[in-house]
Amino acid sequence: MEFSEHIKTANVEDVVLRRPFYQPTKGTLCVTGHHLIFSNRGGDSARPFLLLLRNIDAIEKSVENLLGYSRLFSSTGQSQRPSVSSGTITLKCKDLCVLQLDIPGMEECLNIASSIESLSSLETVSEMYPFFYRPPFLSLQDQWGLSSTEQHYAQMKEIHDGWRVSQVNRDYSVSPSYPPAVIVPHSIDDETLVKAARFRQGGRFPVLCYYHRETGTVIMRSSQPLSGANRKRCREDELLLQAVIDGSELGYIIDTRSSQQAQQARMTGGGFESKSCYRGWKRLHRQLEKGKVLQESLIKLVEACGDQSHSVDRWLSKLENSKWLSHVQTALSTAGLVAECVERDGHSVLVHGSEGTDTSLLVSSLAQLILDPDSRTLAGFLGLLEREWVQAGHPFQQRCAHSAYSHVRLRHEAPVFVLLLDCVWQLARQFPLAMGFSEPLLLRLAKEVYASDYGTFLCNSDQERCVTGVKERTHCLFQSLLRANERQHYSNPLYERTELAIWPSIQPPSLQLWKGLFLQWTDDALHLVEAQKVIQNLVSQCHRPLNEKVENTDG
Amino acid sequence: MMEHIRTPKVENVRLIDRTVSRKATVGTLYLSATHTIFVENNPETRKETWVLHSLVASVERPPTTPSGSHLVIRTKNFQVLELLVPQERDATDIHASLARLSRPEKYSELYCLSINPTANKEEREESWSFLDLQADYRRMGVPNNLWVGTPANSEYRVCDTYPSELFVPKSATPPVIVGSSKFRSRGRFPVLTYFHQDTLASICRCSQPLSGFSARSQEDEQMMQAIMKANPGSEYIYVVDTRPKLNAMANRAAGKGYENEDHYTNIKLQFIGIENIHVMRNSQQKIIDIKTPSMGDFLWGLESSGWLKHIKAVLDAGVFIAKAVAEEGVSVVVHCSDGWDRTAQACSLASVLLDPYYRTMKGLMLLIERDWVSFGHKFSHRYNHLDGDPKEVSPVIDQFVECVWQLSEQFPCAFEFNERFLIQLRRHVYSCQYGNFLGNSQKERRDMRLRERTYSLWPQLWKDRAQYVNPLYRADHTQTQGMLRPNTTPYCFKMWKGMYNRLEKSAPPRHSPADLLTAVREETQQLEQELTNHQEVAPRGTAHSGTKQGIQTPKSKMKRPGRPAPSTGDGSVDSPPHDYRSTQRGPPDPAMTLPLGPPKGSDPDDLSSACSDIESGVIDLSSRSSSGGDDCKDPESDEAIYCPAWSGTRGPDTGRLPC
């Protein structure tokens, strides 16, 4: 490994670390290939503080060389040795934590800073920490991932008549961002799929993501059709969609772009399903922001949360100006619309935007959470994320290269996944009993997606994960989260399964800023964490003695 | 009041659901002496909607349409009722009746006085002795060798808006008291409101001095000096003027103003900047009017209403005082102009922050009784109990209650009571179902002989405390101990949805984790009880299965309070719960169904007598179940008792939000 060339100074003594919730502490700072390690000099039982370099979003340094100089001439007049120059490094992390290191020695400070800068921005996947992380409690022999398309299909007996698993993408040649296996209508053969794929951006032809038992209708997702300026048609694509609504008179296409955007997309070869070509499909447009707009929204929000000095008016205007809550509202309302089509109207839905790797996934997974009690359990939710985000080819590596603090020019960054987590949090807040998982899980995921010990969020697609050996040489986060002790921590103590759909309120007063995430490093968050603990204790206190007594009685 | 009711009963009235669907239910509208009552025709549900006249804020009559005349009733607790009356003449009558009934002209027309409680003298007297203010002073260690009671204001001779029993520094002689009171607006001289035993620092309150540009009063200066001396630990006192400095300066031109630091030795003057009652009234109106379809409009409306800014200012005042007292050990004298609005807010909030006792149910009652009721907060003027000067109306206590709520959001384990308690408290301030908040001062209440003619609210709230308990409250939790140090960064303040958007469909207050926990706890207790019985009956586990099933159902029973909402389970709502289709331009109102609360189960006593004089159709209703209010507790048990004769089938929680 060549990490060592980036490390000019590996160790510095007498560094002062300042971080939220802790008193400043003095200790030794050590830079390794993937971590900053800070150990308290006292060396008590206190574990060293470990920071994944990948977690660092931005680094600011200020070097003070004048300190010693000014002291020489200070009026107190004590003749001092000119104290050594020192520097301060401010680390702004992707989990929104801001910490500060006071480092004695200007040169050391600059060395450390430059090591952090280069090591935190390494982009070779196979050099990333998940390839080196070997905890004793996990084995590389374990299954990577929770499930596969085939297993998922096998569990849904009720769809076996109308739907089949197609391996048409087994070598990723039909769609590089799709998994090898997908679920499609029984009546559509692979050849048709191949042709339909050529008519969809990135080969992402419509595939099944959710089957609604009560109505027998489905949610599908895809990318935009490549109808282009000449209004090209593709018979196979039309056949595929026809097969989806086979027998029923109507299906809805929820296009996550405005109709104007969809029109414009034709100029660049994209487009939309025209009414005349897709009989029985009705198109609805709901504009969801993504890409740069979303990233900038996050940046503005985090900036607003970081400044505690302004007045209520200014805070509210900054909050409004960030538009983040508007994005939450639109995402939830579009998902609500999809769910409504499926559950209330009994019509199948196809969701797509342009690439079909961002907002489509957001909407389809939120709709499933609204409708499907199975996806609201801890394991079910992680399974949903695996299917709808990891396997479905959300380009995590591109989207989460940088977070809200980075000064680097934006390329493909967009916090779509964070937006999903926020929406899920809003759902969980409105339905405190309906989710099997708790806020700490969402917070953990929000952190892991940017910087992780695990390989789950590496790469942009299943194909890339195979090529780089992620599945053989890293551990799977989802598996790890489901281990007994973790499961306990991430479960909702109030969970009580409901078979009903949970219709979120999208009225603005019902949607709140996710303090747990955006203000997690303030005192305010601490009180809420305490309250969570009390809830946990209460529930366990209430149940435990009772259960014991019942057992005694039975015995 | 009966003479104002022109039409006691109108049939075939439509109650329009103000959600997207705008579905209407047909029923009969009754006007009683105290309530507007709408009873659904549907024999399955017979849903009732009760609106107390004293809670009606306005009745509008939009232009008549071919289908009939509309009536829009807006209540003081931010609910809206839209009716469609077939005959225009009926609509005119109802409108006129309600306009009159909702604006009583004399105290004797108010609910608590017009509805003569079936005189149970003992019970009534007992209700008034439920709280003992003097005992609370003793709890904080007053009187002592620093602070003593003064008889100066017995018979309200010195200040007719103050209580008769007051505490002043031991060294304050009667001439000093009288002299000081002459130099203060409306004679409200500095007196003790809270004494902090740990630091011996105190909070005193008064009105502004009549200083003008140059006037001074030796006695008033001596009074302040005495207050400082009453705190051996400090060399100075803070004088907190809760007004914006500009307002205070403007008052000097009228011969009032603030303390001149040159004349008073050892005071530090601090302005806080809480705006006056007119600004607050307008601000609240704006927050009520916020139309909320889009997030941008909502946040913009929230900002331009200024409401949260004012809430923060009030809380900041409390924090400043509490810190001075607990952390610096310095006594504080608080005033505004008259010392009965902003001063009441600031002093009572400081007490909440300083003393865990005021974060309990009984403590908060005492605090309101002391800092608001006894010290002459003008309840009847501020909350428009009688048809009076609209410029006197202002949501002063609303802001105090909301500050407490904001605190409880920040410290979820620190308060014994829940949000419902605060909402209920505020409601009673407006509704006048009890005598506590009538009039504008202790003297007025005494002159009205309210203790002989009405009941006190407090024991009633106490009786219902089970539904007001915050299950997360732990007397021994760190959040519960000592002083609260809230974060007052702007992002800590949010719109109080439970107050202002109460009737939104999904996730109504009943679905909060807190409610679930309360239910779980009750459930557990009950089951443990059953278990005990069970063990007694059948110690070797040969129990009959009935009991055992009981044991195994805690989870399923929990469902009721925590039922994840929405609509489908309940059967009362069969349209999609939210307007996902027209996201941005939908009708603005949050989904509103109609449990406009009848007076809660708390006052069947007054109601029963109320019904003697209204027409027979309504009498049945008096035995109404507790369905419908904000307070719908587990309806099953209640209904077993209250199940009205006319309702053959037991309505599923009569049209409530799905619980």
CSV table of C-alpha atoms in Angstrom, one decimal, chain A residues 252 284 286 304-321 325-326 329-330 332-337 340-341 343-345 370 429-434 493-513 515 519 522-524 526-528 530-532 534-535 538-539 541-543 545-546 549-550 552-555, chain B residues 292-300 302-303 306 308-309 312 409-413 471-472 474 477-479 485 487 489-495 497 501 504 506-507 511-513 516-517 520-521 524 527-528 531 534-535 538-541 548 551 554-556 558-559 561-569 573-584 587-591:
chain,number,residue,atom,x,y,z
A,252,TYR,CA,-50.5,5.5,-14.0
A,284,LEU,CA,-48.9,12.4,-14.1
A,286,ARG,CA,-44.6,15.6,-10.2
A,304,ALA,CA,-28.4,27.6,8.4
A,305,CYS,CA,-28.3,25.1,11.2
A,306,GLY,CA,-24.7,25.9,11.9
A,307,ASP,CA,-25.2,29.5,12.6
A,308,GLN,CA,-26.7,30.0,16.0
A,309,SER,CA,-26.4,33.7,16.1
A,310,HIS,CA,-29.3,34.8,13.9
A,311,SER,CA,-32.8,35.9,14.9
A,312,VAL,CA,-35.9,33.8,14.6
A,313,ASP,CA,-36.8,35.7,11.4
A,314,ARG,CA,-33.5,35.0,9.8
A,315,TRP,CA,-33.6,31.4,10.8
A,316,LEU,CA,-37.0,30.9,9.4
A,317,SER,CA,-36.1,32.6,6.2
A,318,LYS,CA,-33.0,30.6,5.8
A,319,LEU,CA,-34.9,27.4,6.5
A,320,GLU,CA,-37.4,28.4,3.9
A,321,ASN,CA,-34.6,29.4,1.5
A,325,LEU,CA,-38.5,20.8,3.8
A,326,SER,CA,-40.2,21.5,0.5
A,329,GLN,CA,-42.9,17.5,1.3
A,330,THR,CA,-42.8,16.8,-2.5
A,332,LEU,CA,-43.7,12.3,0.5
A,333,SER,CA,-46.6,13.6,-1.4
A,334,THR,CA,-45.5,12.0,-4.6
A,335,ALA,CA,-45.0,8.7,-2.8
A,336,GLY,CA,-48.5,9.2,-1.3
A,337,LEU,CA,-49.9,9.7,-4.7
A,340,GLU,CA,-53.0,6.0,-3.4
A,341,CYS,CA,-53.1,4.9,-7.1
A,343,GLU,CA,-54.3,1.0,-2.9
A,344,ARG,CA,-57.3,3.2,-3.3
A,345,ASP,CA,-57.8,3.2,-7.1
A,370,ILE,CA,-46.6,3.6,3.2
A,429,ARG,CA,-42.6,10.5,13.6
A,430,GLN,CA,-46.1,10.7,12.4
A,431,PHE,CA,-46.6,7.0,13.0
A,432,PRO,CA,-44.5,6.3,16.1
A,433,LEU,CA,-45.7,2.7,16.4
A,434,ALA,CA,-45.7,1.6,12.8
A,493,PRO,CA,-39.5,-0.2,21.5
A,494,LEU,CA,-43.0,1.0,20.7
A,495,TYR,CA,-43.3,-1.0,17.5
A,496,GLU,CA,-46.6,-2.6,16.9
A,497,ARG,CA,-47.2,-4.0,13.5
A,498,THR,CA,-50.1,-2.7,11.6
A,499,GLU,CA,-51.4,-4.1,8.3
A,500,LEU,CA,-52.8,-0.7,7.3
A,501,ALA,CA,-51.3,1.7,5.0
A,502,ILE,CA,-49.8,4.7,6.8
A,503,TRP,CA,-50.8,7.8,5.0
A,504,PRO,CA,-48.5,10.6,5.9
A,505,SER,CA,-49.7,14.1,6.4
A,506,ILE,CA,-48.0,16.4,4.0
A,507,GLN,CA,-49.3,19.6,5.5
A,508,PRO,CA,-46.3,21.8,6.3
A,509,PRO,CA,-46.9,22.0,10.1
A,510,SER,CA,-46.7,18.2,10.1
A,511,LEU,CA,-43.3,18.1,8.6
A,512,GLN,CA,-40.5,19.1,10.8
A,513,LEU,CA,-36.8,19.7,10.6
A,515,LYS,CA,-33.2,17.7,14.5
A,519,LEU,CA,-28.7,19.4,14.9
A,522,THR,CA,-26.1,20.4,19.7
A,523,ASP,CA,-27.2,20.0,23.4
A,524,ASP,CA,-30.7,20.0,22.3
A,526,LEU,CA,-29.0,15.3,24.0
A,527,HIS,CA,-32.3,15.8,25.9
A,528,LEU,CA,-34.1,14.0,23.2
A,530,GLU,CA,-32.3,10.9,27.1
A,531,ALA,CA,-36.1,10.9,26.4
A,532,GLN,CA,-35.6,7.9,24.1
A,534,VAL,CA,-36.6,6.7,29.2
A,535,ILE,CA,-39.1,5.4,26.7
A,538,LEU,CA,-40.4,2.3,30.4
A,539,VAL,CA,-41.4,-0.3,27.9
A,541,GLN,CA,-40.0,-2.2,32.7
A,542,CYS,CA,-43.6,-2.6,31.9
A,543,HIS,CA,-43.2,-5.8,30.0
A,545,PRO,CA,-41.9,-8.1,35.3
A,546,LEU,CA,-45.2,-8.9,33.8
A,549,LYS,CA,-44.9,-13.2,36.5
A,550,VAL,CA,-46.9,-14.8,33.7
A,552,ASN,CA,-44.2,-18.1,36.9
A,553,THR,CA,-47.9,-18.5,36.9
A,554,ASP,CA,-47.7,-20.8,34.0
A,555,GLY,CA,-45.0,-22.9,35.7
B,292,THR,CA,-50.5,26.0,4.5
B,293,PRO,CA,-50.5,24.2,1.2
B,294,SER,CA,-46.9,24.8,0.3
B,295,MET,CA,-43.9,24.6,2.6
B,296,GLY,CA,-42.5,27.8,1.3
B,297,ASP,CA,-45.7,29.8,2.0
B,298,PHE,CA,-46.0,28.2,5.4
B,299,LEU,CA,-42.5,29.1,6.5
B,300,TRP,CA,-42.9,32.5,5.0
B,302,LEU,CA,-44.6,31.7,10.1
B,303,GLU,CA,-41.8,34.2,9.7
B,306,GLY,CA,-43.4,37.1,14.0
B,308,LEU,CA,-42.1,32.5,17.3
B,309,LYS,CA,-39.9,35.6,17.6
B,312,LYS,CA,-38.6,33.5,22.1
B,409,GLU,CA,-40.5,19.7,23.8
B,410,GLN,CA,-36.9,20.5,24.6
B,411,PHE,CA,-37.0,18.6,28.0
B,412,PRO,CA,-39.4,15.7,27.4
B,413,CYS,CA,-38.8,14.2,30.8
B,471,PRO,CA,-45.5,9.2,31.1
B,472,LEU,CA,-41.9,10.2,30.5
B,474,ARG,CA,-39.6,11.1,36.3
B,477,HIS,CA,-34.6,12.3,36.3
B,478,THR,CA,-31.7,14.7,35.8
B,479,GLN,CA,-34.0,16.8,33.5
B,485,ARG,CA,-31.3,25.7,31.1
B,487,ASN,CA,-31.5,26.4,24.4
B,489,THR,CA,-31.5,29.3,19.6
B,490,PRO,CA,-34.1,30.1,17.0
B,491,TYR,CA,-34.2,26.6,15.6
B,492,CYS,CA,-35.5,25.4,19.0
B,493,PHE,CA,-38.8,27.1,18.4
B,494,LYS,CA,-41.5,25.5,16.3
B,495,MET,CA,-45.1,26.0,15.5
B,497,LYS,CA,-49.2,22.2,15.9
B,501,ASN,CA,-53.6,22.8,13.7
B,504,GLU,CA,-55.3,17.4,11.2
B,506,SER,CA,-53.0,11.9,10.6
B,507,ALA,CA,-51.2,11.5,13.8
B,511,HIS,CA,-50.9,8.8,18.6
B,512,SER,CA,-48.0,10.2,20.4
B,513,PRO,CA,-45.5,7.8,22.0
B,516,LEU,CA,-49.0,4.9,24.1
B,517,LEU,CA,-46.7,4.7,27.1
B,520,VAL,CA,-49.1,0.6,28.3
B,521,ARG,CA,-48.6,1.5,31.9
B,524,THR,CA,-49.7,-3.2,32.7
B,527,LEU,CA,-53.0,-6.8,34.0
B,528,GLU,CA,-50.8,-7.1,37.0
B,531,LEU,CA,-52.6,-11.5,37.4
B,534,HIS,CA,-55.7,-14.8,39.0
B,535,GLN,CA,-52.9,-16.1,41.2
B,538,ALA,CA,-55.8,-20.4,40.9
B,539,PRO,CA,-52.3,-20.5,42.3
B,540,ARG,CA,-51.3,-23.5,40.3
B,541,GLY,CA,-52.1,-22.2,36.9
B,548,LYS,CA,-55.3,-15.9,30.7
B,551,ILE,CA,-52.8,-11.6,30.2
B,554,PRO,CA,-51.3,-6.4,26.3
B,555,LYS,CA,-50.1,-5.7,22.8
B,556,SER,CA,-53.4,-6.0,21.1
B,558,MET,CA,-52.4,-1.2,23.2
B,559,LYS,CA,-53.6,-0.7,19.8
B,561,PRO,CA,-54.5,4.7,21.7
B,562,GLY,CA,-51.6,4.0,19.3
B,563,ARG,CA,-53.4,2.9,16.3
B,564,PRO,CA,-51.3,4.1,13.5
B,565,ALA,CA,-53.9,6.3,12.3
B,566,PRO,CA,-55.1,6.6,9.2
B,567,SER,CA,-58.5,6.5,8.2
B,568,THR,CA,-58.9,3.0,6.9
B,569,GLY,CA,-59.4,1.2,10.1
B,573,VAL,CA,-63.0,8.2,6.7
B,574,ASP,CA,-63.1,6.5,3.3
B,575,SER,CA,-61.3,9.0,1.2
B,576,PRO,CA,-57.6,9.3,1.0
B,577,PRO,CA,-56.5,11.1,4.0
B,578,HIS,CA,-54.5,13.7,2.3
B,579,ASP,CA,-54.5,15.6,-0.8
B,580,TYR,CA,-51.6,14.1,-2.7
B,581,ARG,CA,-53.1,14.8,-6.1
B,582,SER,CA,-53.1,18.6,-6.0
B,583,THR,CA,-50.0,19.0,-4.0
B,584,GLN,CA,-49.5,22.7,-4.3
B,587,PRO,CA,-57.7,23.7,-0.7
B,588,PRO,CA,-55.7,25.2,2.0
B,589,ASP,CA,-57.2,23.7,5.1
B,590,PRO,CA,-55.6,20.9,6.8
B,591,ALA,CA,-58.0,18.1,7.0
